[in-house]
Amino acid sequence: MLKRLVLLVGLLLLMTAANVRAAEKVPITVWFFTGSSAVSQWAEGFEKAFNEDNPDIELKFDMVDWNTVRQTVLIASASGTGPDISYLSGNLIPDWINKGMTLPLNRYIEASPDKDDFISDLFLSVSDAKGQIHAMPFAMWGVFDLYNMDVLNAGGVDLPNSWDELIAAARKMTVYNADRTVARYGYAAPQHASEAIYTLHMNMEQLGKGLLYYGDTRADLYNDRGRRAANYIRDLWAAGNPDYQSVSNMTNSVSGKLAINGYATYNLIEINPEDSASLLPRRVVGPEPGQDIVRYNCGVLYILSTSKNPDKAWRVLEAFLSPQNSEGYIRAQVSYLPVRKSVLRKMNTLIEHPLAAKMAGIMYSPMTTYGAVHELWTTLWPAGGNILLGALQGKTGIEGALQEAERAMNTIIAEELSRN
């Protein structure tokens, strides 16, 4: 009888302790965006494994649409119904910092024993003017040049290593039909407002400084760096794509109709591996040899400033960013690249497509951001880009376009500052 009583009391104590532990579970919600069903399935496994390993946290990993992480999260955060952690593209984080949506993460990052395993360049797009990091990149992709080496070899063209060499190569590989229509384009990139100003910023950075940075109260592109970069882009576009057709796509790269694609990115994985042998992803050449660069963007997760449990939210982020988890995500996503150096080096074992390892091989410092890092960039680039596009296509003057674009962008900045 006494033994039964002892067992019963012990059982009751265990049940009470279990109930207390269950009651102490802290809910942490993540809003995550993906277009991949494989990633959605993988996320379910991550949620389950995390909850099993962390009995004090109840993780809810919600898959949501793009509008939810871009717009709904603002309303939800203001009303106190938002998540603890949310997804966003890295180039949009400066706007979120300015709106007070993000929590600085430096105190967590500095305490991490493997912080140096992350590619440090990626933090440029998610940091404020004081160097505070507001989001954690978890996957990246490059924006780079794609060469069809069969075309170059057939034409006896060496790989260019400077701006002048690239213009000469593009001109040599551009071939005309008898009626002067273009049979093969030597070089082509998308010719629209965003590409005009994004590329100008990148090429100005190769000359020492871009046109705008976080916290700047003025854009600065009407200067010698802007002139030189703009003249280079105009000459390159004219040499490789004289009729300004939209030809910078994978099909034309594979077929050889386009020798150098100036805007290649992660969708190369869609190319049949058997058709990829002649294709070479390559960093963007600089004004002189050795000044090459590559653009990047990245998927990031940030802790909302309204999270009631930021320490536990960081534990979720830390688990999500672990090397093992990073490998699992990349295998599910397929087209993106890891942000950890240790995992990036293993790309050829994670994804079988031969272009995956080639893309990974060019993602090293120096890398530059996808567009200028500024809290008003999404508002500013259309104003400047639409003005610059015509000049880079040779339809208007470079000097006037730079001056007008700078004035238009600075008017917007001044108006925004006056409102605040």
Coordinates of C-alpha atoms in Angstrom, one line a residue, residues 2-200:
L2 CA 2.8 2.4 1.0
K3 CA 4.7 1.6 -2.2
R4 CA 1.6 2.3 -4.3
L5 CA 1.2 5.6 -2.5
V6 CA 4.8 6.5 -3.1
L7 CA 4.4 5.6 -6.8
L8 CA 1.2 7.6 -7.1
V9 CA 2.8 10.7 -5.5
G10 CA 5.8 10.4 -7.7
L11 CA 3.6 10.1 -10.8
L12 CA 1.6 13.2 -9.7
L13 CA 4.8 15.1 -9.2
L14 CA 6.1 14.1 -12.7
M15 CA 2.8 15.1 -14.3
T16 CA 2.8 18.4 -12.4
A17 CA 6.4 19.1 -13.5
A18 CA 5.5 18.3 -17.1
N19 CA 2.5 20.6 -16.9
V20 CA 4.7 23.4 -15.5
R21 CA 7.2 22.9 -18.3
A22 CA 4.4 22.9 -20.9
A23 CA 3.0 26.1 -19.4
E24 CA 6.5 27.7 -19.5
K25 CA 6.9 27.2 -23.2
V26 CA 7.5 30.5 -24.9
P27 CA 5.9 30.9 -28.3
I28 CA 8.1 32.2 -31.1
T29 CA 6.6 32.7 -34.6
V30 CA 8.5 33.0 -37.8
W31 CA 7.0 34.3 -41.1
F32 CA 8.9 32.8 -44.0
F33 CA 8.5 33.2 -47.7
T34 CA 9.4 30.7 -50.4
G35 CA 8.2 29.7 -53.8
S36 CA 9.5 26.1 -53.4
S37 CA 7.4 23.3 -52.1
A38 CA 10.6 21.4 -51.2
V39 CA 11.6 24.3 -48.9
S40 CA 8.1 24.3 -47.3
Q41 CA 8.5 20.6 -46.5
W42 CA 11.9 21.1 -45.2
A43 CA 10.7 24.0 -42.9
E44 CA 8.1 21.6 -41.4
G45 CA 11.0 19.3 -40.4
F46 CA 13.0 22.2 -39.0
E47 CA 10.1 23.3 -36.8
K48 CA 9.5 19.8 -35.5
A49 CA 13.2 19.2 -34.8
F50 CA 13.6 22.5 -33.1
N51 CA 10.6 22.0 -30.8
E52 CA 11.9 18.6 -29.8
D53 CA 15.3 20.0 -28.9
N54 CA 14.1 23.1 -27.2
P55 CA 11.3 22.2 -24.7
D56 CA 11.0 25.8 -23.4
I57 CA 10.1 27.2 -26.8
E58 CA 7.1 26.5 -29.0
L59 CA 8.2 27.4 -32.5
K60 CA 5.6 28.1 -35.2
F61 CA 7.2 28.4 -38.6
D62 CA 4.6 29.9 -40.9
M63 CA 4.9 29.9 -44.7
V64 CA 3.4 33.2 -46.0
D65 CA 3.2 35.0 -49.3
W66 CA 5.4 37.9 -50.4
N67 CA 2.8 40.6 -49.6
T68 CA 2.7 39.4 -46.1
V69 CA 6.4 39.8 -45.4
R70 CA 6.5 43.1 -47.4
Q71 CA 3.4 44.8 -46.3
T72 CA 1.2 42.9 -43.8
V73 CA 4.0 42.6 -41.3
L74 CA 4.0 46.4 -40.9
I75 CA 0.4 46.5 -39.8
A76 CA 0.8 43.4 -37.7
S77 CA 3.8 44.7 -35.9
A78 CA 2.1 48.0 -35.1
S79 CA -0.9 46.2 -33.7
G80 CA 1.1 43.8 -31.6
T81 CA 0.1 40.7 -33.7
G82 CA 3.2 40.4 -35.8
P83 CA 5.7 37.5 -35.7
D84 CA 9.0 37.5 -33.7
I85 CA 11.1 36.8 -36.8
S86 CA 10.3 37.6 -40.4
Y87 CA 11.8 37.0 -43.9
L88 CA 12.9 39.8 -46.3
S89 CA 15.3 40.4 -49.1
G90 CA 18.6 42.0 -47.8
N91 CA 18.4 45.0 -50.1
L92 CA 15.0 46.0 -48.5
I93 CA 16.3 46.0 -44.9
P94 CA 17.6 49.6 -44.8
D95 CA 14.0 50.8 -45.3
W96 CA 12.9 48.5 -42.4
I97 CA 15.7 49.9 -40.2
N98 CA 14.5 53.4 -40.9
K99 CA 10.9 52.4 -40.0
G100 CA 12.1 50.9 -36.7
M101 CA 11.0 47.4 -37.6
T102 CA 14.3 45.6 -36.8
L103 CA 16.3 44.7 -33.7
P104 CA 20.1 45.3 -33.7
L105 CA 21.8 41.9 -33.4
N106 CA 25.4 42.7 -32.7
R107 CA 25.3 41.5 -29.0
Y108 CA 24.2 38.1 -30.2
I109 CA 26.5 37.9 -33.2
E110 CA 29.6 38.9 -31.2
A111 CA 28.9 36.1 -28.6
S112 CA 28.6 33.5 -31.4
P113 CA 31.7 31.2 -31.4
D114 CA 31.6 30.8 -35.2
K115 CA 30.7 34.3 -36.3
D116 CA 33.7 34.5 -38.6
D117 CA 32.3 31.6 -40.7
F118 CA 29.8 34.0 -42.2
I119 CA 30.8 35.9 -45.3
S120 CA 31.3 39.4 -43.8
D121 CA 30.5 41.3 -47.1
L122 CA 26.8 40.2 -46.7
F123 CA 26.3 42.3 -43.7
L124 CA 26.9 45.5 -45.7
S125 CA 23.3 45.5 -46.9
V126 CA 21.7 44.9 -43.5
S127 CA 23.8 47.4 -41.4
D128 CA 23.0 50.9 -40.3
A129 CA 25.3 53.9 -40.4
K130 CA 26.8 53.0 -37.0
G131 CA 27.6 49.4 -38.1
Q132 CA 24.8 47.8 -36.2
I133 CA 23.6 44.6 -38.0
H134 CA 19.8 44.3 -38.2
A135 CA 19.3 41.0 -40.0
M136 CA 21.0 37.7 -40.6
P137 CA 21.6 36.5 -44.2
F138 CA 20.9 32.8 -44.5
A139 CA 21.2 32.4 -48.3
M140 CA 22.6 34.5 -51.1
W141 CA 22.8 34.7 -54.9
G142 CA 25.1 36.6 -57.2
V143 CA 24.5 38.9 -60.1
F144 CA 27.4 38.4 -62.5
D145 CA 28.5 38.0 -66.1
L146 CA 28.0 34.7 -67.9
Y147 CA 30.4 33.9 -70.8
N148 CA 29.7 31.4 -73.6
M149 CA 33.3 30.1 -73.9
D150 CA 32.5 28.3 -77.2
V151 CA 31.8 31.7 -78.8
L152 CA 34.9 33.3 -77.3
N153 CA 37.1 30.5 -78.4
A154 CA 35.7 30.3 -81.9
G155 CA 36.3 34.0 -82.3
G156 CA 39.8 33.9 -80.8
V157 CA 38.8 36.3 -78.0
D158 CA 40.7 36.1 -74.7
L159 CA 38.8 36.6 -71.4
P160 CA 38.7 40.3 -70.7
N161 CA 40.1 41.6 -67.5
S162 CA 39.3 45.4 -67.6
W163 CA 36.7 47.7 -68.9
D164 CA 38.5 48.5 -72.1
E165 CA 39.2 44.9 -72.8
L166 CA 35.5 44.0 -72.2
I167 CA 34.3 46.7 -74.6
A168 CA 36.8 45.4 -77.2
A169 CA 35.7 41.8 -76.7
A170 CA 32.0 42.7 -77.0
R171 CA 32.6 44.7 -80.2
K172 CA 34.6 41.8 -81.7
M173 CA 32.0 39.2 -80.9
T174 CA 29.0 41.3 -82.1
V175 CA 28.2 39.9 -85.6
Y176 CA 25.9 41.4 -88.2
N177 CA 23.8 39.9 -90.9
A178 CA 24.0 41.2 -94.5
D179 CA 21.1 43.6 -93.8
R180 CA 22.9 45.0 -90.8
T181 CA 20.6 43.3 -88.3
V182 CA 22.4 41.7 -85.4
A183 CA 23.1 38.0 -85.7
R184 CA 25.0 37.6 -82.5
Y185 CA 25.3 40.0 -79.5
G186 CA 28.7 40.4 -77.9
Y187 CA 27.3 41.6 -74.6
A188 CA 23.9 42.4 -73.2
A189 CA 22.3 43.3 -69.9
P190 CA 18.7 44.3 -69.2
Q191 CA 18.2 47.9 -70.2
H192 CA 15.7 49.4 -67.9
A193 CA 15.7 52.0 -65.2
S194 CA 16.8 49.8 -62.3
E195 CA 19.6 48.2 -64.2
A196 CA 20.8 51.6 -65.3
I197 CA 21.2 53.1 -61.8
Y198 CA 22.2 49.8 -60.1
T199 CA 25.0 49.2 -62.5
L200 CA 26.1 52.9 -62.3

